[in-house]
């Protein structure tokens, strides 16, 4: 059974956590990236389908491939971040259901024949997994800067088009463009001296109803 976490941990995850655009000169190790995935992977997705695919860009070369797709205001913060994650989704996520959801063989068939369900499931659950990534990063002491200001088609073409090196599939190269970008997220250790004042949030009665 779940237990409430300590108040200080809630500050780390929510109340004290900010969106960062400037970064301290402190690298993010590959081990930290692995620890990040090994945490976020446990959070729930529908039919345990886990459609998100994550491309962690660390090298200057990888970042330069991303640069032309970025909105002008997102260039500096992204190029200076130790890591930029492309949070993407695999439209053929259902191929892994026999492993991820083995007790229900009909599930793969259900998706295969329904493109609208595939798209909605992939987008919804990869967005959730992107949010889990943000919270897992904060739990590990990292800071995040999520971004939707970029050209999705350019990122898809550069990283996920047919013939590009494949990840999250059993082949060396993508056989077809079935991985699509959802959003980007810079990762690193944020520079608090560059933060602007925090923006307000909706109060309970403007965002919630008790029925
Ligand atoms: C999905 C998503 C997309 C965003 N896109 C951008 C973006 O393109 N550029 C940017 O500067 N900030 C972007 N933001 C940052 C938000 O404006 C920021 O998280 C929000 O104002 C809350 O700031 P705070 O975490 O410091 O309170 C994005 C945030 C999210 C979650």
PDB file of C-alpha atoms and ligand atoms in Angstrom:
ATOM      1  CA  UNK A   1       0.000   0.000   0.000  1.00  0.00           C
ATOM      2  CA  UNK A   2       1.215   3.502  -0.788  1.00  0.00           C
ATOM      3  CA  UNK A   3       2.419   5.768   2.014  1.00  0.00           C
ATOM      4  CA  UNK A   4       2.507   9.568   1.754  1.00  0.00           C
ATOM      5  CA  UNK A   5       5.968  10.869   0.933  1.00  0.00           C
ATOM      6  CA  UNK A   6       7.663  13.453   3.148  1.00  0.00           C
ATOM      7  CA  UNK A   7       6.677  17.102   2.747  1.00  0.00           C
ATOM      8  CA  UNK A   8      10.210  17.961   1.567  1.00  0.00           C
ATOM      9  CA  UNK A   9       9.885  15.366  -1.199  1.00  0.00           C
ATOM     10  CA  UNK A  10       6.612  17.006  -2.326  1.00  0.00           C
ATOM     11  CA  UNK A  11       8.543  20.298  -2.570  1.00  0.00           C
ATOM     12  CA  UNK A  12      11.175  18.563  -4.721  1.00  0.00           C
ATOM     13  CA  UNK A  13       8.583  17.109  -7.063  1.00  0.00           C
ATOM     14  CA  UNK A  14       6.038  19.949  -7.201  1.00  0.00           C
ATOM     15  CA  UNK A  15       6.055  23.067  -5.024  1.00  0.00           C
ATOM     16  CA  UNK A  16       9.730  23.908  -5.271  1.00  0.00           C
ATOM     17  CA  UNK A  17      10.341  22.529  -8.767  1.00  0.00           C
ATOM     18  CA  UNK A  18      10.591  24.999 -11.640  1.00  0.00           C
ATOM     19  CA  UNK A  19      10.920  24.963 -15.406  1.00  0.00           C
ATOM     20  CA  UNK A  20      14.543  25.843 -16.218  1.00  0.00           C
ATOM     21  CA  UNK A  21      16.038  27.570 -19.255  1.00  0.00           C
ATOM     22  CA  UNK A  22      19.591  28.097 -17.965  1.00  0.00           C
ATOM     23  CA  UNK A  23      21.913  25.372 -16.768  1.00  0.00           C
ATOM     24  CA  UNK A  24      24.815  24.965 -14.367  1.00  0.00           C
ATOM     25  CA  UNK A  25      28.049  23.633 -15.821  1.00  0.00           C
ATOM     26  CA  UNK A  26      27.437  20.153 -14.436  1.00  0.00           C
ATOM     27  CA  UNK A  27      27.076  17.133 -16.705  1.00  0.00           C
ATOM     28  CA  UNK A  28      24.337  14.507 -16.565  1.00  0.00           C
ATOM     29  CA  UNK A  29      25.931  11.075 -16.627  1.00  0.00           C
ATOM     30  CA  UNK A  30      24.706   8.219 -18.801  1.00  0.00           C
ATOM     31  CA  UNK A  31      24.081   6.300 -15.562  1.00  0.00           C
ATOM     32  CA  UNK A  32      21.703   9.053 -14.395  1.00  0.00           C
ATOM     33  CA  UNK A  33      19.854   8.797 -17.730  1.00  0.00           C
ATOM     34  CA  UNK A  34      19.563   5.031 -17.212  1.00  0.00           C
ATOM     35  CA  UNK A  35      18.371   5.552 -13.614  1.00  0.00           C
ATOM     36  CA  UNK A  36      15.789   8.016 -14.942  1.00  0.00           C
ATOM     37  CA  UNK A  37      14.319   5.495 -17.371  1.00  0.00           C
ATOM     38  CA  UNK A  38      14.441   2.733 -14.747  1.00  0.00           C
ATOM     39  CA  UNK A  39      12.238   4.885 -12.500  1.00  0.00           C
ATOM     40  CA  UNK A  40       9.737   6.266 -15.011  1.00  0.00           C
ATOM     41  CA  UNK A  41       9.125   2.894 -16.657  1.00  0.00           C
ATOM     42  CA  UNK A  42       7.178   1.718 -13.575  1.00  0.00           C
ATOM     43  CA  UNK A  43       4.449   4.360 -13.893  1.00  0.00           C
ATOM     44  CA  UNK A  44       1.204   3.188 -15.508  1.00  0.00           C
ATOM     45  CA  UNK A  45       0.103   3.213 -19.157  1.00  0.00           C
ATOM     46  CA  UNK A  46      -3.040   1.769 -20.692  1.00  0.00           C
ATOM     47  CA  UNK A  47      -2.784  -1.979 -21.345  1.00  0.00           C
ATOM     48  CA  UNK A  48       0.793  -1.593 -20.059  1.00  0.00           C
ATOM     49  CA  UNK A  49       1.571  -0.614 -23.648  1.00  0.00           C
ATOM     50  CA  UNK A  50       4.310   1.942 -22.839  1.00  0.00           C
ATOM     51  CA  UNK A  51       4.223   3.579 -26.292  1.00  0.00           C
ATOM     52  CA  UNK A  52       6.765   6.324 -25.464  1.00  0.00           C
ATOM     53  CA  UNK A  53      10.238   6.149 -26.969  1.00  0.00           C
ATOM     54  CA  UNK A  54      12.941   8.444 -25.610  1.00  0.00           C
ATOM     55  CA  UNK A  55      15.912   9.739 -27.592  1.00  0.00           C
ATOM     56  CA  UNK A  56      18.429  11.308 -25.193  1.00  0.00           C
ATOM     57  CA  UNK A  57      20.572  13.788 -27.129  1.00  0.00           C
ATOM     58  CA  UNK A  58      23.865  14.436 -25.307  1.00  0.00           C
ATOM     59  CA  UNK A  59      26.519  15.126 -27.944  1.00  0.00           C
ATOM     60  CA  UNK A  60      26.988  18.412 -29.788  1.00  0.00           C
ATOM     61  CA  UNK A  61      26.503  16.471 -33.010  1.00  0.00           C
ATOM     62  CA  UNK A  62      23.088  15.173 -31.901  1.00  0.00           C
ATOM     63  CA  UNK A  63      22.032  18.627 -30.680  1.00  0.00           C
ATOM     64  CA  UNK A  64      23.039  20.171 -34.014  1.00  0.00           C
ATOM     65  CA  UNK A  65      20.705  17.758 -35.776  1.00  0.00           C
ATOM     66  CA  UNK A  66      17.888  19.145 -33.624  1.00  0.00           C
ATOM     67  CA  UNK A  67      18.774  22.854 -33.932  1.00  0.00           C
ATOM     68  CA  UNK A  68      17.011  23.599 -37.286  1.00  0.00           C
ATOM     69  CA  UNK A  69      13.712  22.333 -35.897  1.00  0.00           C
ATOM     70  CA  UNK A  70      13.713  24.519 -32.782  1.00  0.00           C
ATOM     71  CA  UNK A  71      11.603  27.656 -32.365  1.00  0.00           C
ATOM     72  CA  UNK A  72      14.002  30.640 -32.096  1.00  0.00           C
ATOM     73  CA  UNK A  73      13.257  31.184 -28.377  1.00  0.00           C
ATOM     74  CA  UNK A  74      14.106  27.563 -27.607  1.00  0.00           C
ATOM     75  CA  UNK A  75      17.513  27.428 -29.317  1.00  0.00           C
ATOM     76  CA  UNK A  76      19.884  28.720 -26.627  1.00  0.00           C
ATOM     77  CA  UNK A  77      18.268  26.869 -23.719  1.00  0.00           C
ATOM     78  CA  UNK A  78      18.340  23.629 -25.709  1.00  0.00           C
ATOM     79  CA  UNK A  79      21.843  23.898 -27.118  1.00  0.00           C
ATOM     80  CA  UNK A  80      23.208  24.699 -23.641  1.00  0.00           C
ATOM     81  CA  UNK A  81      21.329  21.926 -21.804  1.00  0.00           C
ATOM     82  CA  UNK A  82      23.415  18.870 -20.871  1.00  0.00           C
ATOM     83  CA  UNK A  83      20.714  16.571 -22.295  1.00  0.00           C
ATOM     84  CA  UNK A  84      17.647  17.090 -24.489  1.00  0.00           C
ATOM     85  CA  UNK A  85      15.124  14.270 -24.601  1.00  0.00           C
ATOM     86  CA  UNK A  86      12.873  13.742 -27.582  1.00  0.00           C
ATOM     87  CA  UNK A  87       9.749  12.237 -26.032  1.00  0.00           C
ATOM     88  CA  UNK A  88       8.259  10.293 -28.923  1.00  0.00           C
ATOM     89  CA  UNK A  89       5.685   7.562 -29.435  1.00  0.00           C
ATOM     90  CA  UNK A  90       5.740   4.390 -31.471  1.00  0.00           C
ATOM     91  CA  UNK A  91       2.615   3.895 -33.576  1.00  0.00           C
ATOM     92  CA  UNK A  92       3.499   0.195 -33.697  1.00  0.00           C
ATOM     93  CA  UNK A  93       3.627  -0.066 -29.896  1.00  0.00           C
ATOM     94  CA  UNK A  94       1.138  -2.933 -30.109  1.00  0.00           C
ATOM     95  CA  UNK A  95       3.864  -5.225 -31.487  1.00  0.00           C
ATOM     96  CA  UNK A  96       5.246  -5.415 -27.947  1.00  0.00           C
ATOM     97  CA  UNK A  97       1.924  -6.260 -26.265  1.00  0.00           C
ATOM     98  CA  UNK A  98       2.522 -10.033 -26.373  1.00  0.00           C
ATOM     99  CA  UNK A  99       5.422  -9.348 -23.983  1.00  0.00           C
ATOM    100  CA  UNK A 100       3.982  -6.414 -22.044  1.00  0.00           C
ATOM    101  CA  UNK A 101       0.379  -7.658 -21.751  1.00  0.00           C
ATOM    102  CA  UNK A 102       0.691 -11.434 -22.289  1.00  0.00           C
ATOM    103  CA  UNK A 103      -2.494 -12.481 -20.502  1.00  0.00           C
ATOM    104  CA  UNK A 104      -4.678 -10.750 -23.128  1.00  0.00           C
ATOM    105  CA  UNK A 105      -3.638 -11.881 -26.634  1.00  0.00           C
ATOM    106  CA  UNK A 106      -6.647 -10.136 -28.216  1.00  0.00           C
ATOM    107  CA  UNK A 107      -5.285  -6.707 -27.319  1.00  0.00           C
ATOM    108  CA  UNK A 108      -2.718  -6.630 -30.143  1.00  0.00           C
ATOM    109  CA  UNK A 109      -5.424  -7.493 -32.679  1.00  0.00           C
ATOM    110  CA  UNK A 110      -7.735  -4.849 -31.237  1.00  0.00           C
ATOM    111  CA  UNK A 111      -5.148  -2.133 -31.908  1.00  0.00           C
ATOM    112  CA  UNK A 112      -3.897  -3.468 -35.245  1.00  0.00           C
ATOM    113  CA  UNK A 113      -7.285  -2.974 -36.839  1.00  0.00           C
ATOM    114  CA  UNK A 114      -8.019   0.473 -35.382  1.00  0.00           C
ATOM    115  CA  UNK A 115      -5.735   3.365 -36.441  1.00  0.00           C
ATOM    116  CA  UNK A 116      -7.723   5.952 -34.444  1.00  0.00           C
ATOM    117  CA  UNK A 117      -7.340   3.936 -31.252  1.00  0.00           C
ATOM    118  CA  UNK A 118      -3.615   3.500 -31.970  1.00  0.00           C
ATOM    119  CA  UNK A 119      -3.092   7.244 -32.378  1.00  0.00           C
ATOM    120  CA  UNK A 120      -5.141   8.260 -29.335  1.00  0.00           C
ATOM    121  CA  UNK A 121      -3.499   5.615 -27.147  1.00  0.00           C
ATOM    122  CA  UNK A 122       0.019   6.458 -28.302  1.00  0.00           C
ATOM    123  CA  UNK A 123      -0.432  10.213 -27.790  1.00  0.00           C
ATOM    124  CA  UNK A 124      -2.208   9.975 -24.447  1.00  0.00           C
ATOM    125  CA  UNK A 125       0.170   7.493 -22.916  1.00  0.00           C
ATOM    126  CA  UNK A 126       3.393   8.986 -24.279  1.00  0.00           C
ATOM    127  CA  UNK A 127       2.286  12.343 -22.846  1.00  0.00           C
ATOM    128  CA  UNK A 128       1.753  10.633 -19.507  1.00  0.00           C
ATOM    129  CA  UNK A 129       5.161   8.992 -19.779  1.00  0.00           C
ATOM    130  CA  UNK A 130       6.698  12.381 -20.576  1.00  0.00           C
ATOM    131  CA  UNK A 131       5.150  13.727 -17.377  1.00  0.00           C
ATOM    132  CA  UNK A 132       6.489  10.713 -15.484  1.00  0.00           C
ATOM    133  CA  UNK A 133       9.901  11.539 -16.947  1.00  0.00           C
ATOM    134  CA  UNK A 134       9.699  15.070 -15.529  1.00  0.00           C
ATOM    135  CA  UNK A 135       8.764  13.831 -12.071  1.00  0.00           C
ATOM    136  CA  UNK A 136      11.340  11.023 -12.108  1.00  0.00           C
ATOM    137  CA  UNK A 137      14.012  13.537 -13.156  1.00  0.00           C
ATOM    138  CA  UNK A 138      13.080  15.797 -10.260  1.00  0.00           C
ATOM    139  CA  UNK A 139      13.137  12.823  -7.881  1.00  0.00           C
ATOM    140  CA  UNK A 140      16.724  12.181  -9.016  1.00  0.00           C
ATOM    141  CA  UNK A 141      17.713  15.808  -8.373  1.00  0.00           C
ATOM    142  CA  UNK A 142      17.621  16.876 -12.018  1.00  0.00           C
ATOM    143  CA  UNK A 143      15.784  19.883 -13.434  1.00  0.00           C
ATOM    144  CA  UNK A 144      13.652  19.974 -16.578  1.00  0.00           C
ATOM    145  CA  UNK A 145      12.629  22.345 -19.337  1.00  0.00           C
ATOM    146  CA  UNK A 146       9.797  20.835 -21.414  1.00  0.00           C
ATOM    147  CA  UNK A 147       9.129  22.366 -24.852  1.00  0.00           C
ATOM    148  CA  UNK A 148       6.512  22.113 -27.566  1.00  0.00           C
ATOM    149  CA  UNK A 149       7.928  25.005 -29.577  1.00  0.00           C
ATOM    150  CA  UNK A 150       9.546  23.149 -32.482  1.00  0.00           C
ATOM    151  CA  UNK A 151       8.761  21.726 -35.909  1.00  0.00           C
ATOM    152  CA  UNK A 152       7.495  18.193 -35.313  1.00  0.00           C
ATOM    153  CA  UNK A 153       7.812  17.138 -38.953  1.00  0.00           C
ATOM    154  CA  UNK A 154      11.466  18.216 -39.059  1.00  0.00           C
ATOM    155  CA  UNK A 155      12.318  16.274 -35.891  1.00  0.00           C
ATOM    156  CA  UNK A 156      10.498  13.185 -37.161  1.00  0.00           C
ATOM    157  CA  UNK A 157      12.329  13.386 -40.471  1.00  0.00           C
ATOM    158  CA  UNK A 158      15.742  13.913 -38.890  1.00  0.00           C
ATOM    159  CA  UNK A 159      15.519  11.274 -36.160  1.00  0.00           C
ATOM    160  CA  UNK A 160      12.786   8.774 -36.965  1.00  0.00           C
ATOM    161  CA  UNK A 161      12.455   8.524 -40.753  1.00  0.00           C
ATOM    162  CA  UNK A 162      12.935   5.245 -42.562  1.00  0.00           C
ATOM    163  CA  UNK A 163      16.612   4.325 -42.671  1.00  0.00           C
ATOM    164  CA  UNK A 164      17.593   6.275 -39.539  1.00  0.00           C
ATOM    165  CA  UNK A 165      19.303   4.260 -36.774  1.00  0.00           C
ATOM    166  CA  UNK A 166      16.546   2.555 -34.829  1.00  0.00           C
ATOM    167  CA  UNK A 167      15.937   2.328 -31.128  1.00  0.00           C
ATOM    168  CA  UNK A 168      13.008   0.713 -29.427  1.00  0.00           C
ATOM    169  CA  UNK A 169      12.626  -1.779 -32.256  1.00  0.00           C
ATOM    170  CA  UNK A 170      14.407  -5.015 -32.963  1.00  0.00           C
ATOM    171  CA  UNK A 171      16.145  -3.772 -36.090  1.00  0.00           C
ATOM    172  CA  UNK A 172      19.170  -1.626 -36.741  1.00  0.00           C
ATOM    173  CA  UNK A 173      17.316   0.983 -38.804  1.00  0.00           C
ATOM    174  CA  UNK A 174      13.758   2.261 -38.800  1.00  0.00           C
ATOM    175  CA  UNK A 175      11.929   0.297 -41.487  1.00  0.00           C
ATOM    176  CA  UNK A 176       9.311   3.039 -41.816  1.00  0.00           C
ATOM    177  CA  UNK A 177       8.384   6.248 -40.064  1.00  0.00           C
ATOM    178  CA  UNK A 178       6.262   4.842 -37.278  1.00  0.00           C
ATOM    179  CA  UNK A 179       7.874   6.804 -34.428  1.00  0.00           C
ATOM    180  CA  UNK A 180       6.561  10.365 -33.999  1.00  0.00           C
ATOM    181  CA  UNK A 181       7.706  13.206 -31.763  1.00  0.00           C
ATOM    182  CA  UNK A 182       5.447  14.321 -28.912  1.00  0.00           C
ATOM    183  CA  UNK A 183       7.512  16.972 -27.060  1.00  0.00           C
ATOM    184  CA  UNK A 184      11.063  17.855 -26.092  1.00  0.00           C
ATOM    185  CA  UNK A 185      12.486  18.153 -22.602  1.00  0.00           C
ATOM    186  CA  UNK A 186      15.809  19.659 -21.613  1.00  0.00           C
ATOM    187  CA  UNK A 187      17.481  18.013 -18.629  1.00  0.00           C
ATOM    188  CA  UNK A 188      20.286  19.186 -16.410  1.00  0.00           C
ATOM    189  CA  UNK A 189      21.002  21.025 -13.198  1.00  0.00           C
ATOM    190  CA  UNK A 190      19.160  24.329 -13.475  1.00  0.00           C
ATOM    191  CA  UNK A 191      20.651  27.730 -12.678  1.00  0.00           C
ATOM    192  CA  UNK A 192      18.240  29.242 -10.110  1.00  0.00           C
ATOM    193  CA  UNK A 193      19.756  32.720 -10.515  1.00  0.00           C
ATOM    194  CA  UNK A 194      18.136  32.934 -13.981  1.00  0.00           C
ATOM    195  CA  UNK A 195      14.588  32.077 -12.888  1.00  0.00           C
ATOM    196  CA  UNK A 196      11.756  34.567 -13.296  1.00  0.00           C
ATOM    197  CA  UNK A 197       9.081  34.783 -10.561  1.00  0.00           C
ATOM    198  CA  UNK A 198       6.717  31.851 -10.515  1.00  0.00           C
ATOM    199  CA  UNK A 199       3.432  32.151 -12.376  1.00  0.00           C
ATOM    200  CA  UNK A 200       0.113  31.626 -10.576  1.00  0.00           C
ATOM    201  CA  UNK A 201      -1.932  28.430 -10.747  1.00  0.00           C
ATOM    202  CA  UNK A 202      -5.705  28.047 -10.850  1.00  0.00           C
ATOM    203  CA  UNK A 203      -7.274  27.663  -7.416  1.00  0.00           C
ATOM    204  CA  UNK A 204      -9.207  24.501  -6.619  1.00  0.00           C
ATOM    205  CA  UNK A 205     -12.648  25.936  -7.337  1.00  0.00           C
ATOM    206  CA  UNK A 206     -11.636  27.124 -10.844  1.00  0.00           C
ATOM    207  CA  UNK A 207     -10.108  23.823 -11.910  1.00  0.00           C
ATOM    208  CA  UNK A 208     -11.983  21.165  -9.968  1.00  0.00           C
ATOM    209  CA  UNK A 209     -15.474  20.094  -9.052  1.00  0.00           C
ATOM    210  CA  UNK A 210     -16.561  17.836  -6.254  1.00  0.00           C
ATOM    211  CA  UNK A 211     -19.527  15.763  -7.422  1.00  0.00           C
TER     212      UNK A 211
HETATM  213  C1  LIG B   1       4.410  20.413 -22.836  1.00  0.00           C
HETATM  214  C2  LIG B   1       5.098  21.720 -22.510  1.00  0.00           C
HETATM  215  C3  LIG B   1       5.555  22.525 -23.525  1.00  0.00           C
HETATM  216  C4  LIG B   1       6.232  23.706 -23.244  1.00  0.00           C
HETATM  217  N1  LIG B   1       6.775  24.410 -24.278  1.00  0.00           N
HETATM  218  C5  LIG B   1       7.610  25.424 -24.004  1.00  0.00           C
HETATM  219  C6  LIG B   1       8.356  26.043 -25.042  1.00  0.00           C
HETATM  220  O1  LIG B   1       8.277  25.671 -26.222  1.00  0.00           O
HETATM  221  N2  LIG B   1       9.203  27.054 -24.709  1.00  0.00           N
HETATM  222  C7  LIG B   1       9.347  27.486 -23.415  1.00  0.00           C
HETATM  223  O2  LIG B   1      10.133  28.401 -23.179  1.00  0.00           O
HETATM  224  N3  LIG B   1       8.654  26.913 -22.402  1.00  0.00           N
HETATM  225  C8  LIG B   1       7.806  25.886 -22.660  1.00  0.00           C
HETATM  226  N4  LIG B   1       7.136  25.266 -21.635  1.00  0.00           N
HETATM  227  C9  LIG B   1       7.353  25.732 -20.239  1.00  0.00           C
HETATM  228  C10 LIG B   1       6.101  26.274 -19.544  1.00  0.00           C
HETATM  229  O3  LIG B   1       5.810  27.567 -19.966  1.00  0.00           O
HETATM  230  C11 LIG B   1       6.370  26.228 -18.008  1.00  0.00           C
HETATM  231  O4  LIG B   1       6.569  24.871 -17.665  1.00  0.00           O
HETATM  232  C12 LIG B   1       5.238  26.801 -17.190  1.00  0.00           C
HETATM  233  O5  LIG B   1       5.112  28.171 -17.427  1.00  0.00           O
HETATM  234  C13 LIG B   1       5.446  26.566 -15.695  1.00  0.00           C
HETATM  235  O6  LIG B   1       6.661  27.116 -15.248  1.00  0.00           O
HETATM  236  P1  LIG B   1       7.239  26.698 -13.809  1.00  0.00           P
HETATM  237  O7  LIG B   1       7.450  25.205 -13.846  1.00  0.00           O
HETATM  238  O8  LIG B   1       8.546  27.423 -13.662  1.00  0.00           O
HETATM  239  O9  LIG B   1       6.261  27.086 -12.757  1.00  0.00           O
HETATM  240  C14 LIG B   1       6.427  24.108 -21.895  1.00  0.00           C
HETATM  241  C15 LIG B   1       5.936  23.294 -20.851  1.00  0.00           C
HETATM  242  C16 LIG B   1       5.297  22.110 -21.159  1.00  0.00           C
HETATM  243  C17 LIG B   1       4.830  21.232 -20.011  1.00  0.00           C
END
